N, CA and C atoms as an extended XYZ file, in Angstrom:
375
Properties=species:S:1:pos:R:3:atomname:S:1:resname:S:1:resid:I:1 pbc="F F F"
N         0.856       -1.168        0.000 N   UNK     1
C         0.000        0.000        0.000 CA  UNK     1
C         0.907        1.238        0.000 C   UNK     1
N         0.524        2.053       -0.812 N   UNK     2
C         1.513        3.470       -0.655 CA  UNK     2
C         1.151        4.222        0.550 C   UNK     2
N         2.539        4.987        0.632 N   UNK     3
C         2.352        5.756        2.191 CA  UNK     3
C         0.973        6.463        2.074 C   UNK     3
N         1.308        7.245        1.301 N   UNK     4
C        -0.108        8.447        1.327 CA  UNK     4
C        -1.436        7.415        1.481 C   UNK     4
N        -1.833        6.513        0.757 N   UNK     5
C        -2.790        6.307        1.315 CA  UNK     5
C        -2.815        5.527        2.481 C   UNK     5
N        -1.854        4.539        2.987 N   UNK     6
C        -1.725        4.419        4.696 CA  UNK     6
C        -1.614        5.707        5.480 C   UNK     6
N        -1.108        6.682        5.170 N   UNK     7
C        -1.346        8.045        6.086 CA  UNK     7
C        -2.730        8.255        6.354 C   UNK     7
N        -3.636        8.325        4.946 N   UNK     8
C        -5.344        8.667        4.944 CA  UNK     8
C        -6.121        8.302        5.437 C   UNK     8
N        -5.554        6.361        5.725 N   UNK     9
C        -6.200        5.216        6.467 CA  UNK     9
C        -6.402        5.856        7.918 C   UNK     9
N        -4.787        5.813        8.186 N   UNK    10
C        -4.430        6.392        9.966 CA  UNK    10
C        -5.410        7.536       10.588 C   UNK    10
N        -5.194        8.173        9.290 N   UNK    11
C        -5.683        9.397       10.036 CA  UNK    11
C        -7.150        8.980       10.328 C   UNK    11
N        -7.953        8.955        9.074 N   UNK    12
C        -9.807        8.596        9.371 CA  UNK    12
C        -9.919        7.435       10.173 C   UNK    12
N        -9.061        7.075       10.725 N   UNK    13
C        -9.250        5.760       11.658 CA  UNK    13
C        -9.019        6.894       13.148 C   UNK    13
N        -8.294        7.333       13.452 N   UNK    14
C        -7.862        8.029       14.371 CA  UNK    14
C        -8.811        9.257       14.886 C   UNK    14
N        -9.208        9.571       13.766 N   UNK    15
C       -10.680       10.855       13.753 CA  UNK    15
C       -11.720       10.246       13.288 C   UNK    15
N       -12.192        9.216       13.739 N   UNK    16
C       -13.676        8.391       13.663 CA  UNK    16
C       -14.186        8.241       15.166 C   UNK    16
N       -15.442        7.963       15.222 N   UNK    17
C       -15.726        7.991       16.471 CA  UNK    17
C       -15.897        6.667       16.740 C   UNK    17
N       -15.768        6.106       18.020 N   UNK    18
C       -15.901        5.088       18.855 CA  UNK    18
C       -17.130        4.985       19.479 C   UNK    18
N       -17.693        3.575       19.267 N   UNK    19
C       -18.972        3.561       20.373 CA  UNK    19
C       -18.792        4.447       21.598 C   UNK    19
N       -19.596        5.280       21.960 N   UNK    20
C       -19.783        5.472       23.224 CA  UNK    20
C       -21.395        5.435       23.743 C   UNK    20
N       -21.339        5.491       24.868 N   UNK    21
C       -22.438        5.139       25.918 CA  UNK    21
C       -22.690        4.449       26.915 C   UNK    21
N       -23.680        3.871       27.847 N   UNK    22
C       -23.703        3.289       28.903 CA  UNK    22
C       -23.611        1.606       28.787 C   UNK    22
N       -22.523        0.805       29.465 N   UNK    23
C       -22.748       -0.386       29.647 CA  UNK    23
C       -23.087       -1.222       31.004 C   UNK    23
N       -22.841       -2.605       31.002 N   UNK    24
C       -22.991       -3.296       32.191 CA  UNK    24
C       -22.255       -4.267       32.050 C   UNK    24
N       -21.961       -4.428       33.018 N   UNK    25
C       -20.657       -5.359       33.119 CA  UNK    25
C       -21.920       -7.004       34.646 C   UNK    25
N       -22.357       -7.961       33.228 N   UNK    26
C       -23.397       -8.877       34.362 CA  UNK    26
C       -22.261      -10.274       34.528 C   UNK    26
N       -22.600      -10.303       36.178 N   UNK    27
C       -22.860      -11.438       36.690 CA  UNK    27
C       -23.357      -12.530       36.089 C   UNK    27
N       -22.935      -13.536       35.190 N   UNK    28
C       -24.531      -14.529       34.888 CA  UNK    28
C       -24.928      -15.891       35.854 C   UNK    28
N       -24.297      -15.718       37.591 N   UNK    29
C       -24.111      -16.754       38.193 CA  UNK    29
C       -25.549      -16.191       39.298 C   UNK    29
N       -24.995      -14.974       39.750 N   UNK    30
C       -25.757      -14.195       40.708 CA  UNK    30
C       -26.499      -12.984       40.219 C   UNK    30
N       -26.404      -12.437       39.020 N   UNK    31
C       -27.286      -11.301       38.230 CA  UNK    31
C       -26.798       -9.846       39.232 C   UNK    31
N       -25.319      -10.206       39.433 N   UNK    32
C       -25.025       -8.814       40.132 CA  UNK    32
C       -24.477       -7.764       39.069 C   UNK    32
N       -24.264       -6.390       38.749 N   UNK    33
C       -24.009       -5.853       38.131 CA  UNK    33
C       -23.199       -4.415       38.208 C   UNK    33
N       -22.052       -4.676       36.888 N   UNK    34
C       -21.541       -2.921       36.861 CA  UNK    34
C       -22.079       -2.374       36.110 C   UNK    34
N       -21.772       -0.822       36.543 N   UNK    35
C       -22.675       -0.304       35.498 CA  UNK    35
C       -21.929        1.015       35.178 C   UNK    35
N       -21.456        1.548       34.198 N   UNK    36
C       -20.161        2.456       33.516 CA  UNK    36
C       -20.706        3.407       32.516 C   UNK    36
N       -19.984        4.425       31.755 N   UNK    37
C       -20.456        5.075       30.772 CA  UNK    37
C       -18.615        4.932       30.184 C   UNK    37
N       -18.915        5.312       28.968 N   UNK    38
C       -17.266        5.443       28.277 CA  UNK    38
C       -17.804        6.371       27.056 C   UNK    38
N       -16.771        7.045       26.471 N   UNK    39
C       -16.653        7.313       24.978 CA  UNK    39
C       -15.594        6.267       24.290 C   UNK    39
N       -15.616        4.963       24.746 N   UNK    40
C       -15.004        3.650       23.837 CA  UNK    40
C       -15.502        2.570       24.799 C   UNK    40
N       -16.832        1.981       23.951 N   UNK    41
C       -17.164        1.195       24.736 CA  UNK    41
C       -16.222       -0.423       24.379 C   UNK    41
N       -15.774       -0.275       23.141 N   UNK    42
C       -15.338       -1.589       22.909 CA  UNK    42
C       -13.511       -1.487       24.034 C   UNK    42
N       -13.129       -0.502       23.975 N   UNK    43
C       -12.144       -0.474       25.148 CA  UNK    43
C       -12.004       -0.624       26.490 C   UNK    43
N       -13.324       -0.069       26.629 N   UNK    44
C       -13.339       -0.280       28.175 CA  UNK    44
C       -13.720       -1.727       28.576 C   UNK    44
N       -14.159       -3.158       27.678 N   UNK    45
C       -14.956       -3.926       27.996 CA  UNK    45
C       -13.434       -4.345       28.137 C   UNK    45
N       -12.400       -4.367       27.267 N   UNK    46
C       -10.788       -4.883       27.152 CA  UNK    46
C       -10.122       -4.403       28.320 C   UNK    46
N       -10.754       -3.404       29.072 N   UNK    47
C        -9.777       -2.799       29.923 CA  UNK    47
C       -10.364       -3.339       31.271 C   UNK    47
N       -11.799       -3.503       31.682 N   UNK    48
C       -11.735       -4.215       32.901 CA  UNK    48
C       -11.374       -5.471       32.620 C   UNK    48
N       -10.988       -6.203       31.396 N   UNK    49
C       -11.056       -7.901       31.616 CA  UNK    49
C        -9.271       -7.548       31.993 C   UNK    49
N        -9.180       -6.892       31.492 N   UNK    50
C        -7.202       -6.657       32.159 CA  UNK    50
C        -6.856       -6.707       33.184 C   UNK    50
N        -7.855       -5.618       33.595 N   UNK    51
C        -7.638       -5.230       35.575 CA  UNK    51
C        -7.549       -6.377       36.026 C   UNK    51
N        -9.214       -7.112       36.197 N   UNK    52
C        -9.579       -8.235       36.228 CA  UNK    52
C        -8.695       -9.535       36.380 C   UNK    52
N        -8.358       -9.276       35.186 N   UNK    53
C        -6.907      -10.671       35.158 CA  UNK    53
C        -5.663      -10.698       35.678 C   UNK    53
N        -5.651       -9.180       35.872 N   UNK    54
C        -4.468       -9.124       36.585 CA  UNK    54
C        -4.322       -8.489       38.035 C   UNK    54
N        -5.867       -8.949       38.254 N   UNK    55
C        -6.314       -8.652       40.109 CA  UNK    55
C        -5.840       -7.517       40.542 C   UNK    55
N        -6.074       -6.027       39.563 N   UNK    56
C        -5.511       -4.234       39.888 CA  UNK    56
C        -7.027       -3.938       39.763 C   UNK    56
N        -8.228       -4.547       39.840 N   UNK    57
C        -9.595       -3.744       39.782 CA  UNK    57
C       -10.146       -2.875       40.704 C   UNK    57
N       -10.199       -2.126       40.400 N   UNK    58
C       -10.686       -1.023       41.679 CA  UNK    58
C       -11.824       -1.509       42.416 C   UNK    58
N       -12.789       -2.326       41.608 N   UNK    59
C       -13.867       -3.002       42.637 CA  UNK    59
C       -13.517       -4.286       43.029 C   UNK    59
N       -13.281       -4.408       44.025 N   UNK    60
C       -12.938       -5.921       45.012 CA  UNK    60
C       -13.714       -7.039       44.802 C   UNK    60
N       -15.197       -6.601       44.932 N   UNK    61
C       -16.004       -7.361       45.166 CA  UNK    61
C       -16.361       -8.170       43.728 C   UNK    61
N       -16.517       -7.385       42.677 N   UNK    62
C       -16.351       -7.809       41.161 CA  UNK    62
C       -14.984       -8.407       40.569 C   UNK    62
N       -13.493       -8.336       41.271 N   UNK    63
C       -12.987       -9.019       41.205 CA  UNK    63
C       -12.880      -10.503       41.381 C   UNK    63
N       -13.417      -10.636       43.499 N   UNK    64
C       -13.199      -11.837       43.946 CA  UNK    64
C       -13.994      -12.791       42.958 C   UNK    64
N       -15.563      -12.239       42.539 N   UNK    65
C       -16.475      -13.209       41.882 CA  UNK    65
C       -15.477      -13.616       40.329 C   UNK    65
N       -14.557      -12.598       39.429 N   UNK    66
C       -13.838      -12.875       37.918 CA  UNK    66
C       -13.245      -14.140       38.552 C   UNK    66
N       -12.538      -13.909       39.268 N   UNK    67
C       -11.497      -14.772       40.182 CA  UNK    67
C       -12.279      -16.071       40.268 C   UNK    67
N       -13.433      -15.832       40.791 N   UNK    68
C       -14.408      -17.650       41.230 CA  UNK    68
C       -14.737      -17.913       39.624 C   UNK    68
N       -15.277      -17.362       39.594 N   UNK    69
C       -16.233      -17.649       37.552 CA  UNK    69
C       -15.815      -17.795       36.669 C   UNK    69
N       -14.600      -16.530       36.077 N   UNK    70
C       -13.994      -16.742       35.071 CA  UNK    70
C       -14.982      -15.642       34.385 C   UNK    70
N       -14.292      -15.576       33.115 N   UNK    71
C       -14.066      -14.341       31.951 CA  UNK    71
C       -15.952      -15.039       31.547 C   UNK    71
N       -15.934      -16.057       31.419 N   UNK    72
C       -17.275      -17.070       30.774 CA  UNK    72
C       -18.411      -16.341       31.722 C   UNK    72
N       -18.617      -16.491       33.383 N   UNK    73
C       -19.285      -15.913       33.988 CA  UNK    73
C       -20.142      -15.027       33.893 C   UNK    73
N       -18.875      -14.123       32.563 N   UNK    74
C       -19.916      -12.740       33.096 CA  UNK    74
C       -20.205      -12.547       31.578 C   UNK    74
N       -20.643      -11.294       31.123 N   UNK    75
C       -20.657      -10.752       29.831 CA  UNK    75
C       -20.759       -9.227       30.133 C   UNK    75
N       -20.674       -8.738       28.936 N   UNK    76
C       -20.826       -7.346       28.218 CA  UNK    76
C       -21.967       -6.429       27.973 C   UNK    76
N       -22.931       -5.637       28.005 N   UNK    77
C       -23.981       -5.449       27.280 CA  UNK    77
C       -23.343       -3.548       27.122 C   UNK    77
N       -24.097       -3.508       26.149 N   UNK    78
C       -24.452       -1.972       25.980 CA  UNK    78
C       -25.871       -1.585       25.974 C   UNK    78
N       -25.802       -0.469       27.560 N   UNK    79
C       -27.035       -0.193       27.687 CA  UNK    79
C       -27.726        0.654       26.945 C   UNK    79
N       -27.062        1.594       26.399 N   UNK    80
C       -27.824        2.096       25.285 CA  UNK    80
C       -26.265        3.285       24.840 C   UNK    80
N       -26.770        4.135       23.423 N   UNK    81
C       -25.249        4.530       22.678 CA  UNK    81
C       -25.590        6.014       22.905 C   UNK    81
N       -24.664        6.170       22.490 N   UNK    82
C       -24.656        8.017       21.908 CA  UNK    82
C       -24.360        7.846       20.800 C   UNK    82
N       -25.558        8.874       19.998 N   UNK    83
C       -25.043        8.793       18.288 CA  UNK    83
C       -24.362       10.013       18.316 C   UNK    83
N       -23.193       10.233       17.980 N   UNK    84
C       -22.176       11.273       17.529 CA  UNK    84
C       -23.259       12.260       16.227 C   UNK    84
N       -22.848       13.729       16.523 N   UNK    85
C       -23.889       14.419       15.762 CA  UNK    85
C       -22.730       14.841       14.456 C   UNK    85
N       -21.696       14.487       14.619 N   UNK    86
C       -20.753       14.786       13.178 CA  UNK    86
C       -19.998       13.555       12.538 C   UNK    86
N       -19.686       13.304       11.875 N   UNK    87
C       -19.080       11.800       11.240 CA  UNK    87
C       -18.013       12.008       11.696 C   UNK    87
N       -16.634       12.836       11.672 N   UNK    88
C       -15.712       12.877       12.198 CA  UNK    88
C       -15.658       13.504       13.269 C   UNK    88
N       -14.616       13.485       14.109 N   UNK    89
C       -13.889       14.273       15.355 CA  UNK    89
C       -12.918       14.914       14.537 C   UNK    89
N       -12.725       16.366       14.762 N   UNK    90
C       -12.441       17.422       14.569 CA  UNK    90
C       -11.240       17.869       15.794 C   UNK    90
N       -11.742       17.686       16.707 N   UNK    91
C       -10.802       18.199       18.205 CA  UNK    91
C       -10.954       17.764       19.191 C   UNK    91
N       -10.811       18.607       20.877 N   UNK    92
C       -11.294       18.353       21.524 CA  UNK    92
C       -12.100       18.674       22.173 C   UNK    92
N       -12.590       19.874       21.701 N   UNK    93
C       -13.807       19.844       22.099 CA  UNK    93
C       -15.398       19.584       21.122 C   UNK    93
N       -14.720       18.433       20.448 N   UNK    94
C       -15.866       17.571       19.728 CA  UNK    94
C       -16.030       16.477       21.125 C   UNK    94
N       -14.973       16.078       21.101 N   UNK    95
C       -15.317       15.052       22.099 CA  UNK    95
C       -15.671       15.592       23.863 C   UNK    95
N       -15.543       16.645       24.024 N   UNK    96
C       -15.790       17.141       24.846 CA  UNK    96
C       -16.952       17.241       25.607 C   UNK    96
N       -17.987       17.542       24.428 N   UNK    97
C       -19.374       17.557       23.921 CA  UNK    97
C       -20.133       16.514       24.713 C   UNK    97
N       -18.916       15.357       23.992 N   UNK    98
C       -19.720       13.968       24.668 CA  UNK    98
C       -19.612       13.701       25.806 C   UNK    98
N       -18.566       13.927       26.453 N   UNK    99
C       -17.836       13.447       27.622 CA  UNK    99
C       -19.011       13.933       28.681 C   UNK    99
N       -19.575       14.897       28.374 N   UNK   100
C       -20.032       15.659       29.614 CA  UNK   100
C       -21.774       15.399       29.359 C   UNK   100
N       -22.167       14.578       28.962 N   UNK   101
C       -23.483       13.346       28.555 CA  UNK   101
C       -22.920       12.271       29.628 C   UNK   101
N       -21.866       11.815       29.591 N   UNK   102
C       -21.947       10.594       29.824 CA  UNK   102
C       -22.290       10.161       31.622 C   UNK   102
N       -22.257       11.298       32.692 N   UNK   103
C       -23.041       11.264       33.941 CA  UNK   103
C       -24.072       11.288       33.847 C   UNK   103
N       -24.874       11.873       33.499 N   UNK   104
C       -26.356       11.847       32.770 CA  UNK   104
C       -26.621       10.403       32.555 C   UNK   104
N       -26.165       10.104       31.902 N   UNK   105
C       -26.273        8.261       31.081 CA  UNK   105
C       -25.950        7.752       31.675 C   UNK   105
N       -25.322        7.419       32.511 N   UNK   106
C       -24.799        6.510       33.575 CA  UNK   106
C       -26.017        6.522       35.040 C   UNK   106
N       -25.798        7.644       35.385 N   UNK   107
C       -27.443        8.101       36.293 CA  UNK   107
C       -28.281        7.752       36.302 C   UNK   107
N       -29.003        7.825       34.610 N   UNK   108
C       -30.357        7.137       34.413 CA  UNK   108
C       -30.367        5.956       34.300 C   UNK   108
N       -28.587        4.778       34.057 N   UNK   109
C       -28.866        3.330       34.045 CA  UNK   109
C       -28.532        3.148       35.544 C   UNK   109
N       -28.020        3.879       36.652 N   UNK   110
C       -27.872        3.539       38.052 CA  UNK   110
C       -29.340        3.451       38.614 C   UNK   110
N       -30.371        4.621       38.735 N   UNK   111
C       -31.274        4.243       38.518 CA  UNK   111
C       -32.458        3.064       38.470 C   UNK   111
N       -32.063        2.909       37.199 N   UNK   112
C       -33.170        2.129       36.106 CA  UNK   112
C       -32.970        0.541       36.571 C   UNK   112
N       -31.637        0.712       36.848 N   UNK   113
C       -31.333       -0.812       37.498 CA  UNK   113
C       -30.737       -0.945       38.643 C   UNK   113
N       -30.156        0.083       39.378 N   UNK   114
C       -30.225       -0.021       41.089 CA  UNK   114
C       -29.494       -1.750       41.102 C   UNK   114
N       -27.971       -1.161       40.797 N   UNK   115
C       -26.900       -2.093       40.965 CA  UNK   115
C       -26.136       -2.071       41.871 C   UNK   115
N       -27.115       -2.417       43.548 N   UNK   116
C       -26.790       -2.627       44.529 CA  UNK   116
C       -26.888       -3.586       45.567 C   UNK   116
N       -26.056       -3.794       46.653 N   UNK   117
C       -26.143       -4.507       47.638 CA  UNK   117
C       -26.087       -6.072       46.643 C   UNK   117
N       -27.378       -6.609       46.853 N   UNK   118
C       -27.199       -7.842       46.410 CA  UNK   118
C       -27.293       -8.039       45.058 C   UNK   118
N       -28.203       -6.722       44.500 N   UNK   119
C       -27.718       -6.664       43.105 CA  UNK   119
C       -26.920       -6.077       41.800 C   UNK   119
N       -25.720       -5.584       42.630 N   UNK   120
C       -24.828       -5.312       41.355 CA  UNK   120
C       -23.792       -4.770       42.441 C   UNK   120
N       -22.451       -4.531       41.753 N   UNK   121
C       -21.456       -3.776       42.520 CA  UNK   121
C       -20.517       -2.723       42.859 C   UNK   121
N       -22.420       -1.835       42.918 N   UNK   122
C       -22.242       -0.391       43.265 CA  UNK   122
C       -22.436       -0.239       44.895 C   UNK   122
N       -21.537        0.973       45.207 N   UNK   123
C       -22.262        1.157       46.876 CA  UNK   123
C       -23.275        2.118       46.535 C   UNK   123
N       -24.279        2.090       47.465 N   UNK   124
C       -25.539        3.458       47.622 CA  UNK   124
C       -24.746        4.662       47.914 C   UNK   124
N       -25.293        5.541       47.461 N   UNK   125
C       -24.355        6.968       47.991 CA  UNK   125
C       -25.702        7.669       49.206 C   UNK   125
């Protein structure tokens, strides 16, 4: 492939947008649940199975259960997306835009599914 068009690749790969929006991170033994927002949802699902595996997870309690279950245990979902209102990212404060949605979205799935105590592994505030 010639440079220039591997440069063109890089770049519109680099200034495309990434899923973002609210996920859950389920239990499928006990139906306990996380519950997150990202602007890369396919990263962040790669980034707790890391923590995870390498027992650095900030939640204990969602660890000890990776630890009993295994990667199989649990799954992925996306609770719902953000559609990006421009085809590309431009800067940062394109993404900026989004970033500051994503408490909002996370709120209404804390909420909606009240991922506590015995069912999921949030504390109550």
């Amino acid at each position: 492939m010639e440079k220039a068009k591997r440069k063109e690749l890089a770049y519109n790969y680099a200034h495309t947008h990434r899923q973002m929006g609210a996920y859950r991170i389920l239990n499928n033994h006990n139906g306990k649940s996380l519950v997150g927002s990202t602007l890369n949802l396919e990263g962040v699902w790669n980034k707790h199975k890391f923590m995870l595996d390498i027992a650095s997870h900030t939640n204990k309690e969602l660890e000890a259960d990776w630890k009993k279950y295994g990667e199989a245990g649990f799954s992925f979902e996306i609770l719902e997306e953000i559609k990006p209102q421009e085809e590309f990212v431009q800067d940062k404060a394109d993404m900026a835009k989004y970033h500051k949605m994503l408490p909002d979205l996370e709120n209404k799935w804390l909420e909606k599914l009240s991922p506590y105590g015995e069912r999921g592994y949030h504390k109550q505030k």
